[in-house]
mmCIF file of C-alpha atoms in Angstrom:
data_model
loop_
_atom_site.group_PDB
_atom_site.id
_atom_site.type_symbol
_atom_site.label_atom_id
_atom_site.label_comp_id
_atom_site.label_asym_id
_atom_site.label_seq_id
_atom_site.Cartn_x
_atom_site.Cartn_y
_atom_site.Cartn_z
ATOM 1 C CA UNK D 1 120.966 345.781 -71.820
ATOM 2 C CA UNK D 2 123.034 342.951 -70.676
ATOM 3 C CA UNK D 3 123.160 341.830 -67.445
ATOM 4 C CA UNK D 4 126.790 342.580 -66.426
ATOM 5 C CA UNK D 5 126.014 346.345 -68.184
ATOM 6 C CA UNK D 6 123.122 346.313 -65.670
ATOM 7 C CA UNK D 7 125.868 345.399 -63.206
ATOM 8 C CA UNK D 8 128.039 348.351 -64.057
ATOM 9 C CA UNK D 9 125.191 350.642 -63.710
ATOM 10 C CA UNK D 10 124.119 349.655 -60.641
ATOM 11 C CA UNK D 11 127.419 350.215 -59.052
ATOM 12 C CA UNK D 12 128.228 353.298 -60.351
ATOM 13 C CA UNK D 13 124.839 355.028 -58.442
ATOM 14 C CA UNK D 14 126.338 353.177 -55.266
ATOM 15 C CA UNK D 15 128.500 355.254 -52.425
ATOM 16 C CA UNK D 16 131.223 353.359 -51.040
ATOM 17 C CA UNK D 17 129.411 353.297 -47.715
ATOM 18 C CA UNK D 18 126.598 351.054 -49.301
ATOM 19 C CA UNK D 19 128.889 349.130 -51.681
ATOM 20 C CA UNK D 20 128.628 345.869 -49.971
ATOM 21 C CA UNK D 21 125.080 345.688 -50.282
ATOM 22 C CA UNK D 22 124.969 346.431 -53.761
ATOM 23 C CA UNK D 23 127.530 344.417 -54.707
ATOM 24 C CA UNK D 24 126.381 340.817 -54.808
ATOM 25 C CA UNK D 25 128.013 338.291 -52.675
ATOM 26 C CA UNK D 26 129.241 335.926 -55.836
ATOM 27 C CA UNK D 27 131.199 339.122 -56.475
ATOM 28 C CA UNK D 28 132.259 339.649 -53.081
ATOM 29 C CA UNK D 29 133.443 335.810 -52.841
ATOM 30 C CA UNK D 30 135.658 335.996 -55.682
ATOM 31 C CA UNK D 31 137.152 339.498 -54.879
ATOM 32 C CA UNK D 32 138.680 337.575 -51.640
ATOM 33 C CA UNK D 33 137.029 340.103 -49.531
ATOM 34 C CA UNK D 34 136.307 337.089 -46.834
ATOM 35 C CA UNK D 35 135.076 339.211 -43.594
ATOM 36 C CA UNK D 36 132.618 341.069 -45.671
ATOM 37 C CA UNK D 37 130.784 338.084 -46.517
ATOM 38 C CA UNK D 38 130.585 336.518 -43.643
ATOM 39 C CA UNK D 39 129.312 339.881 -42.556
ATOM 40 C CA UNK D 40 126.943 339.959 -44.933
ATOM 41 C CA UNK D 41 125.645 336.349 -44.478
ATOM 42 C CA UNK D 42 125.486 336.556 -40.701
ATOM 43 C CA UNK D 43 123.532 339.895 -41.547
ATOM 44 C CA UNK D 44 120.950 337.778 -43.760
ATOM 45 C CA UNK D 45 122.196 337.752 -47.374
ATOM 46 C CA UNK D 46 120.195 334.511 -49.154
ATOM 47 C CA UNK D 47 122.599 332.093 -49.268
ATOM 48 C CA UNK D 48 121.200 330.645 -52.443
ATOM 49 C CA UNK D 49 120.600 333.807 -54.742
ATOM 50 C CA UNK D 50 120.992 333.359 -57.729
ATOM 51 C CA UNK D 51 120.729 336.792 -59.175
ATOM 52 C CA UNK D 52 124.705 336.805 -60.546
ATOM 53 C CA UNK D 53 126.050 334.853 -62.904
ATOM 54 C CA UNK D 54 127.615 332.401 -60.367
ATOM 55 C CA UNK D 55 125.910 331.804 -56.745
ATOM 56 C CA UNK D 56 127.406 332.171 -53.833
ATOM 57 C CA UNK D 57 128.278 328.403 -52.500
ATOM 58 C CA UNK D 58 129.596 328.076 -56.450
ATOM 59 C CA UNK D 59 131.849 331.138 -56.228
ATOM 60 C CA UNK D 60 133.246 330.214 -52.790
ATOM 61 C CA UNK D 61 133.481 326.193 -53.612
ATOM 62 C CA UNK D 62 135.897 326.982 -56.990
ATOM 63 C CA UNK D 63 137.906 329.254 -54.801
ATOM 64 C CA UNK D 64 138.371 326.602 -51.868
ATOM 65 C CA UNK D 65 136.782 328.883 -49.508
ATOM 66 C CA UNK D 66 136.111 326.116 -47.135
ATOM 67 C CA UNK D 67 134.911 328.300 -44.342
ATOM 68 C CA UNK D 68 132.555 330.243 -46.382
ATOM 69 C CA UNK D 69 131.566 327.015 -47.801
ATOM 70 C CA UNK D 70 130.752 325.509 -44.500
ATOM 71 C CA UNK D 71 128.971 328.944 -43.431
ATOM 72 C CA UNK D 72 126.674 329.307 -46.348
ATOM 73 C CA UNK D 73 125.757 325.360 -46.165
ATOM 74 C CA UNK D 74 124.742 325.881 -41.958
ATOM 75 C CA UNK D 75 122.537 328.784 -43.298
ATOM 76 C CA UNK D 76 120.553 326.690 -45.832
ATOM 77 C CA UNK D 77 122.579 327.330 -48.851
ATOM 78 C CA UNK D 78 121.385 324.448 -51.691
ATOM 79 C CA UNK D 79 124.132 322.035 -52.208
ATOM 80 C CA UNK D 80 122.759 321.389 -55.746
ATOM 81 C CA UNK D 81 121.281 324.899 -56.484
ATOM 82 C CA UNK D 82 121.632 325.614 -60.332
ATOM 83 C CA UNK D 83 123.199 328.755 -61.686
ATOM 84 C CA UNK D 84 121.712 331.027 -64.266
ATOM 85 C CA UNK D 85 122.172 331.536 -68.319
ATOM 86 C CA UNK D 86 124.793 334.107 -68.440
ATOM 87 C CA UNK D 87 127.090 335.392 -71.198
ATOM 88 C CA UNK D 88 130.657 335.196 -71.190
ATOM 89 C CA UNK D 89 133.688 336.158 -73.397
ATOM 90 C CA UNK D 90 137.408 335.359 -73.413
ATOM 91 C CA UNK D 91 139.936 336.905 -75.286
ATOM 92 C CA UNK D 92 143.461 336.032 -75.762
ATOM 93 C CA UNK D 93 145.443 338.741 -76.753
ATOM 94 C CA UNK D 94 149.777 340.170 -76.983
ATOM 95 C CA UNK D 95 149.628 344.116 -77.249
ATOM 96 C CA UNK D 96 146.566 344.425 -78.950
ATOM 97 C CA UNK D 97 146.967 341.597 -81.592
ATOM 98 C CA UNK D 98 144.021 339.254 -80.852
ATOM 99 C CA UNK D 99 144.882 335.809 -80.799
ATOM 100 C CA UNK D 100 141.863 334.184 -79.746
ATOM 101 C CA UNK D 101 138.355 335.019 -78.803
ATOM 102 C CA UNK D 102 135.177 333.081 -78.037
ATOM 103 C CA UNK D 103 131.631 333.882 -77.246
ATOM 104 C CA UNK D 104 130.135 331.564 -75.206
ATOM 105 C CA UNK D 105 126.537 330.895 -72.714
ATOM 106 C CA UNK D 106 126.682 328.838 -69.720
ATOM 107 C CA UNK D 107 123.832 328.006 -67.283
ATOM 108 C CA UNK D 108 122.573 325.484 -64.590
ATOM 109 C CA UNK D 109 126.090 324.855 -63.521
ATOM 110 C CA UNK D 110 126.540 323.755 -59.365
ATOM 111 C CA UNK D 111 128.652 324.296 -56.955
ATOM 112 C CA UNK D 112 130.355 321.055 -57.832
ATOM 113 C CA UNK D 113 130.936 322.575 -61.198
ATOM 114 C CA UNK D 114 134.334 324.151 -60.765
ATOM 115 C CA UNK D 115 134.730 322.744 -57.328
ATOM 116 C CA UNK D 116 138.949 323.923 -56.126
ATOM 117 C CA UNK D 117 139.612 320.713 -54.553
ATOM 118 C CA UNK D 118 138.516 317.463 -53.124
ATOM 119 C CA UNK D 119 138.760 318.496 -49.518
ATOM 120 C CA UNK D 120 136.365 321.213 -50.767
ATOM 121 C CA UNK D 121 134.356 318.604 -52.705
ATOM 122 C CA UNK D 122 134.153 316.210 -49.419
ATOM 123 C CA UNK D 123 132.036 319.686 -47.924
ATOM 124 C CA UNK D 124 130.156 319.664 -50.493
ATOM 125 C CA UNK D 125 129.169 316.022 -51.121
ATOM 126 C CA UNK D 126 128.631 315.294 -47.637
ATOM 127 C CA UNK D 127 126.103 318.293 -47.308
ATOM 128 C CA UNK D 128 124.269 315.877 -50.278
ATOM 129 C CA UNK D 129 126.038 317.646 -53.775
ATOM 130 C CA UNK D 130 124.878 315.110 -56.566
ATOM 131 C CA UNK D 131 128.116 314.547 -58.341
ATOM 132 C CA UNK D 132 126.010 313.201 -61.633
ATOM 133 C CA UNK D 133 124.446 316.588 -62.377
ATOM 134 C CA UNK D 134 126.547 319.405 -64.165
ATOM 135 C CA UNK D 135 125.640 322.313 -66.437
ATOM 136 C CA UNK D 136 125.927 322.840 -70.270
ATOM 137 C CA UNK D 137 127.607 325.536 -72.479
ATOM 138 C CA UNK D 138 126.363 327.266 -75.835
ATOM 139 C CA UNK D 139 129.387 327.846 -78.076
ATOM 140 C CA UNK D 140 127.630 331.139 -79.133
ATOM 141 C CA UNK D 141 125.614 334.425 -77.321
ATOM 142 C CA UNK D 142 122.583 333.350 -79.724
ATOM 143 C CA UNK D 143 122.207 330.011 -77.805
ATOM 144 C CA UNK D 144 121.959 327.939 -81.277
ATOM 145 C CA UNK D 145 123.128 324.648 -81.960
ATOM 146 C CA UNK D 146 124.288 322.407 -79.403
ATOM 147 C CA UNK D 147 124.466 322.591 -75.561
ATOM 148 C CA UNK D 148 127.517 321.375 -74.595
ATOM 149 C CA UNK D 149 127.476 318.753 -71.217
ATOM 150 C CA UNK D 150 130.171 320.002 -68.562
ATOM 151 C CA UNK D 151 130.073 318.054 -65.542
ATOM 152 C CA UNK D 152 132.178 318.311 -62.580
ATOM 153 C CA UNK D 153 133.778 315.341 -63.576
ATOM 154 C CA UNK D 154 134.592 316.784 -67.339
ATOM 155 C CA UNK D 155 135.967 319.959 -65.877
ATOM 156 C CA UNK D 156 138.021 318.313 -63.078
ATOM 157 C CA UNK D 157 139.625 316.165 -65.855
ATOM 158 C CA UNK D 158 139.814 319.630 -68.553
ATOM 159 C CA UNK D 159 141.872 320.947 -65.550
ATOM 160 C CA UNK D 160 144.133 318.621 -64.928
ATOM 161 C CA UNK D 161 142.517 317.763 -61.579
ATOM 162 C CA UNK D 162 143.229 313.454 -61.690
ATOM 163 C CA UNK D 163 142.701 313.428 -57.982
ATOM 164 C CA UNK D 164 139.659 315.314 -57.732
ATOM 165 C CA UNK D 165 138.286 313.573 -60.803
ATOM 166 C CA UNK D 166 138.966 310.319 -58.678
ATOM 167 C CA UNK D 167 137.164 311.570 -55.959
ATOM 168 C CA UNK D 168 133.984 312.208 -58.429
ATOM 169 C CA UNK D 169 134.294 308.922 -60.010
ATOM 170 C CA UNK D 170 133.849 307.339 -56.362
ATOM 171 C CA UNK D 171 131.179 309.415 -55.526
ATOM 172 C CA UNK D 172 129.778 307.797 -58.937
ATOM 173 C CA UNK D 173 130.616 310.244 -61.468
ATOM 174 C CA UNK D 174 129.632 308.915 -65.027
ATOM 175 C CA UNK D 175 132.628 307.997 -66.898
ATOM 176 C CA UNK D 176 131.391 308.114 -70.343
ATOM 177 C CA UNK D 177 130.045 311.046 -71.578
ATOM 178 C CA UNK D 178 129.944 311.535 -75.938
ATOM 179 C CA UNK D 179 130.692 314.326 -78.183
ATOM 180 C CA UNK D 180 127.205 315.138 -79.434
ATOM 181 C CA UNK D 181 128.826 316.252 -83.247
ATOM 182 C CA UNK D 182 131.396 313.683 -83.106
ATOM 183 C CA UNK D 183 130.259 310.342 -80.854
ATOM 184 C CA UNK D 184 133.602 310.264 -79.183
ATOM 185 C CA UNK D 185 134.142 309.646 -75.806
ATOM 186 C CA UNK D 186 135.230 313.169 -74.691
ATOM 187 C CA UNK D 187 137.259 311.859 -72.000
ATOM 188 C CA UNK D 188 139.469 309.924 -74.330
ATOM 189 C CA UNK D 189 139.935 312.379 -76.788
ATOM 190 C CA UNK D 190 140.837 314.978 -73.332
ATOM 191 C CA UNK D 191 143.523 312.266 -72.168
ATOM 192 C CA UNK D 192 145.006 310.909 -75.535
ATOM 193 C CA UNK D 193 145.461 314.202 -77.483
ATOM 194 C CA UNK D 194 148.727 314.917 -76.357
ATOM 195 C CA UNK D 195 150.809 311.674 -76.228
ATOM 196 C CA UNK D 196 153.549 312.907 -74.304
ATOM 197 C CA UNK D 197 151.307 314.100 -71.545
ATOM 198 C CA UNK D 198 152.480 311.172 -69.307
ATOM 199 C CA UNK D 199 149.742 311.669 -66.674
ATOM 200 C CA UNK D 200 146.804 312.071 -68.646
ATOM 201 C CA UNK D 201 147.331 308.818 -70.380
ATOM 202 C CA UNK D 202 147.838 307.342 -67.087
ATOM 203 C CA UNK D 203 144.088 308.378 -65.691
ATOM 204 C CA UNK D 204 142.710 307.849 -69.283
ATOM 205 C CA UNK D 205 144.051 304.473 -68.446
ATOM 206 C CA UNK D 206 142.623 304.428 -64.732
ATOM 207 C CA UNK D 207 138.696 305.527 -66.099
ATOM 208 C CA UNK D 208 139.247 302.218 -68.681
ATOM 209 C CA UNK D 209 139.696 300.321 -65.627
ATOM 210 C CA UNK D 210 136.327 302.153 -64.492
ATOM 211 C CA UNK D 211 134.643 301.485 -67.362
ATOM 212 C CA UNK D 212 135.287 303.827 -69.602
ATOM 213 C CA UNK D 213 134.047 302.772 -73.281
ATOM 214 C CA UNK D 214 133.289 303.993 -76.606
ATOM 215 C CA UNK D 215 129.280 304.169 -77.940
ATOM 216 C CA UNK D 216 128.541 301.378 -79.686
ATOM 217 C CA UNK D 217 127.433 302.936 -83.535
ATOM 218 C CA UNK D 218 127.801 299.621 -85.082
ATOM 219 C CA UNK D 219 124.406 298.368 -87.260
ATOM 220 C CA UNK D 220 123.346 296.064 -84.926
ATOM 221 C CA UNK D 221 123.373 298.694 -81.868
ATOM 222 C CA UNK D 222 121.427 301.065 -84.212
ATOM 223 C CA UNK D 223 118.943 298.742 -85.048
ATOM 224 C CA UNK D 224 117.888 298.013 -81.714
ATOM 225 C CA UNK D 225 116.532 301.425 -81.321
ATOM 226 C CA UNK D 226 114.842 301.717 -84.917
ATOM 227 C CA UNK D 227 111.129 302.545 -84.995
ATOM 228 C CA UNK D 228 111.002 302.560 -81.114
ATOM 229 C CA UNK D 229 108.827 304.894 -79.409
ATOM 230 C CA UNK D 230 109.296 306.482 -75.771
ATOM 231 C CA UNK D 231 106.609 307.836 -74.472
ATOM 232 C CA UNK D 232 108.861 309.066 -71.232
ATOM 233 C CA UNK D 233 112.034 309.760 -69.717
ATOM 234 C CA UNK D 234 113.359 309.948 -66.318
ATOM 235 C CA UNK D 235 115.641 312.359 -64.940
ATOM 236 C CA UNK D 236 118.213 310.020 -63.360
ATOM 237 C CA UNK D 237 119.154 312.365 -60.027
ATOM 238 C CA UNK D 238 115.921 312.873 -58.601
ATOM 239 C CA UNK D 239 113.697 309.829 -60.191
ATOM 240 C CA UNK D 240 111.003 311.876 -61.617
ATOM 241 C CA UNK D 241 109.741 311.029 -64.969
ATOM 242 C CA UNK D 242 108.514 313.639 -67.719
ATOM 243 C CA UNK D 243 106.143 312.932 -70.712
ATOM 244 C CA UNK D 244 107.579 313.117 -74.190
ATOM 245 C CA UNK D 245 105.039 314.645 -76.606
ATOM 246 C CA UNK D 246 104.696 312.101 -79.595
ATOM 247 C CA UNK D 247 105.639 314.876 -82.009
ATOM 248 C CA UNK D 248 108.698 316.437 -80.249
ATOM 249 C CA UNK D 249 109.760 312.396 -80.050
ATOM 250 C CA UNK D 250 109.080 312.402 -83.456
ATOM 251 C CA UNK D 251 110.696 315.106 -84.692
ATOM 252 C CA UNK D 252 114.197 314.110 -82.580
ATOM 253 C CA UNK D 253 113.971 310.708 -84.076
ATOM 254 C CA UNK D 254 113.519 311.693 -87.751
ATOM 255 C CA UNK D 255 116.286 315.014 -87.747
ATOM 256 C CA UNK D 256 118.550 314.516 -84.230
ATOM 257 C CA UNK D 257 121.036 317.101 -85.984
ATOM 258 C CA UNK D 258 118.309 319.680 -85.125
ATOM 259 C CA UNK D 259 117.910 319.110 -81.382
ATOM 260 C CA UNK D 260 119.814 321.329 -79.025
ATOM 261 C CA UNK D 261 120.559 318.384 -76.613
ATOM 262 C CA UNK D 262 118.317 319.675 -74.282
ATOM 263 C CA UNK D 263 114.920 318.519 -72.354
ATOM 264 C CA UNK D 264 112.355 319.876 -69.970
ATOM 265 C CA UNK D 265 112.289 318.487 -66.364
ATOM 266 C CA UNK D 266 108.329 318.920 -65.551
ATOM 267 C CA UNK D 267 109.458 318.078 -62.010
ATOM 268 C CA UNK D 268 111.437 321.306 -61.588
ATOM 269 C CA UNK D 269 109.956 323.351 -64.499
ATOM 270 C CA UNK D 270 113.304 323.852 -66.053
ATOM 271 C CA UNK D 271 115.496 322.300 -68.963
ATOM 272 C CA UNK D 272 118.592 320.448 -68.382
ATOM 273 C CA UNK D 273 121.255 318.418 -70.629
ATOM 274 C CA UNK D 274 120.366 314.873 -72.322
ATOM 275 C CA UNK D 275 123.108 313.867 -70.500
ATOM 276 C CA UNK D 276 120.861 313.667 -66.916
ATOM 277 C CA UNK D 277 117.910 311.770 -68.646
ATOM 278 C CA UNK D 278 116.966 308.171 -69.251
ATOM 279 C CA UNK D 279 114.447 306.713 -71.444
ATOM 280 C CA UNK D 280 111.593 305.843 -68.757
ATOM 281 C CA UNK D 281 111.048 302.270 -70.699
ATOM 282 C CA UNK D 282 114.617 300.926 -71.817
ATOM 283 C CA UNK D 283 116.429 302.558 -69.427
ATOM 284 C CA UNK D 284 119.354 304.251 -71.934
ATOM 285 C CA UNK D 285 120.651 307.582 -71.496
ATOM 286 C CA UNK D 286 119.220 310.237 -73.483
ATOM 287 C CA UNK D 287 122.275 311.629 -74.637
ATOM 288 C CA UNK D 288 123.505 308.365 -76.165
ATOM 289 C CA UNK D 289 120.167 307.603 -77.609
ATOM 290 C CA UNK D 290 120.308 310.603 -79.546
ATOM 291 C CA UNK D 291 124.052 310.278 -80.793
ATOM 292 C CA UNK D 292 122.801 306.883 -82.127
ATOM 293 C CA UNK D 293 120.010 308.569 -83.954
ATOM 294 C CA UNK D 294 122.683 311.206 -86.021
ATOM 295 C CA UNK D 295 124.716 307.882 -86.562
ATOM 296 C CA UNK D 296 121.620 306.439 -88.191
ATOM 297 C CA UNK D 297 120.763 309.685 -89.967
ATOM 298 C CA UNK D 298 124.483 309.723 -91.303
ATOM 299 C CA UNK D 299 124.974 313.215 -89.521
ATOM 300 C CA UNK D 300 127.753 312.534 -87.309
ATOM 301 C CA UNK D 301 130.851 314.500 -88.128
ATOM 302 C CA UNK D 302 134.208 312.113 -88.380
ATOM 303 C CA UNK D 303 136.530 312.997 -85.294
ATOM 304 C CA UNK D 304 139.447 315.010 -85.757
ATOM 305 C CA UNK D 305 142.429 313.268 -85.457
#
């Protein structure tokens, strides 16, 4: 049974008198139903559960729900609390004929994630939201291949959000960020697609100006990382290092198309993108480390033009 099915089911053996409290307040947040969740928090509803698919101070930060924001943060509500793996579909259909449709998993997203707007951002970032964290995305419901990176930066841009992006990018947002199937900067492939889209070439040419770059794949930069060993890596928000087990290293070195892009975090017992790592010893991020390696390996695809 999925987890929205166990949703359904638990709703349907609710009365309306009691349907507040089985309804969880992600749900409630996004239904607009504002004075019922304030009643509900004030009553004691954990302002960091994280038993839907979105928590609470995520749901109310992407709808700009400033007040709720403010409420949930004065009653302890994590600023950088993770979301869980959950399933999602979207289909894009015109009287019945299905035009599009995509499976897709996303997990550990924040409340930065889908953040409305900067003002709403501002909350969150002053309460001590760590703008260089994000979440990650499986293009499938069997959670194979890669994990996708999605930080708030990448979604403020995907959304056409250039002043909330700027905001990020002060905050110190990472500008570069790499396709892990391609090697492209997915920024500049975002702004540059569409060369009549006026302002995205404009910010693609503000992030330049913030140092926006492509990997380096030449040789040279791939040699500097052959037959190199890391024994550790660092994840680069909260400092604290994990051990890399000589034959997990091993096996990412020799075959990088086979890893997932993700990595265990022994300080908080869960796994999170490349893309927040460092190699403890030279200091480069894991997700371009391993980008390098499927250059090397010749198992980069070519970007589509």
């Amino acid at each position: 049974m999925t987890f929205k099915q166990t949703v359904t089911t638990t709703i349907l053996f609710c009365t309306t008198i009691v349907f507040a409290n089985c309804t969880s307040t992600a749900e409630m947040i996004k239904s607009g139903n504002t004075a019922a969740v304030i009643q509900k928090i004030n009553d004691g509803a954990n302002p960091n559960d994280v038993s839907d698919c979105e928590t609470p101070l995520e749901a109310a930060a992407a709808t700009g729900n400033k007040e709720l924001v403010q409420l949930l943060l004065s009653k302890g509500a994590n600023p950088n609390i993770r979301g869980k793996d959950c399933d999602y579909e979207n289909t894009m259909s015109i009287g019945g004929l299905v035009l599009h449709h995509e499976e897709y998993v996303r997990d550990k997203f924040t409340p930065l994630s889908f953040v409305a707007d900067v003002a709403t951002a501002k909350l969150l970032v002053d309460a001590g939201a760590n703008v260089k964290i994000g979440g990650y995305r499986y293009n499938n419901h069997q959670r194979t291949g890669f994990t996708y990176y999605r930080s708030p930066l990448y979604n403020a841009i995907h959304n056409g959000k250039y002043d909330l992006a700027k905001f990020l990018i002060e905050k110190g947002a990472n500008v570069n960020q790499y396709d892990p199937k391609t090697g492209a900067n997915v920024f500049e492939t975002m702004l540059t697609s569409d060369k009549k889209n006026k302002a995205a070439l404009s910010f693609f040419s503000y992030l330049k100006s913030k140092g926006l770059k492509n990997l380096d794949l030449s040789k040279s930069a791939l040699k500097k990382i052959e037959n190199k060993t890391y024994p550790s890596y660092r994840h680069i928000a909260g400092g604290h290092e994990t051990s890399m087990p000589e034959n997990l290293f091993e096996a990412a070195y020799k075959e990088p198309e086979r890893v997932s892009n993700r990595t265990f975090c022994a300080e908080e017992k869960e796994y999170f993108h490349y893309q927040e790592f460092e190699w403890t010893e030279s200091g480069q991020n894991l997700a371009e480390w391993i980008v390098q390696r499927r250059a090397a390996t010749n198992t980069l695809e070519k970007p589509k033009k």
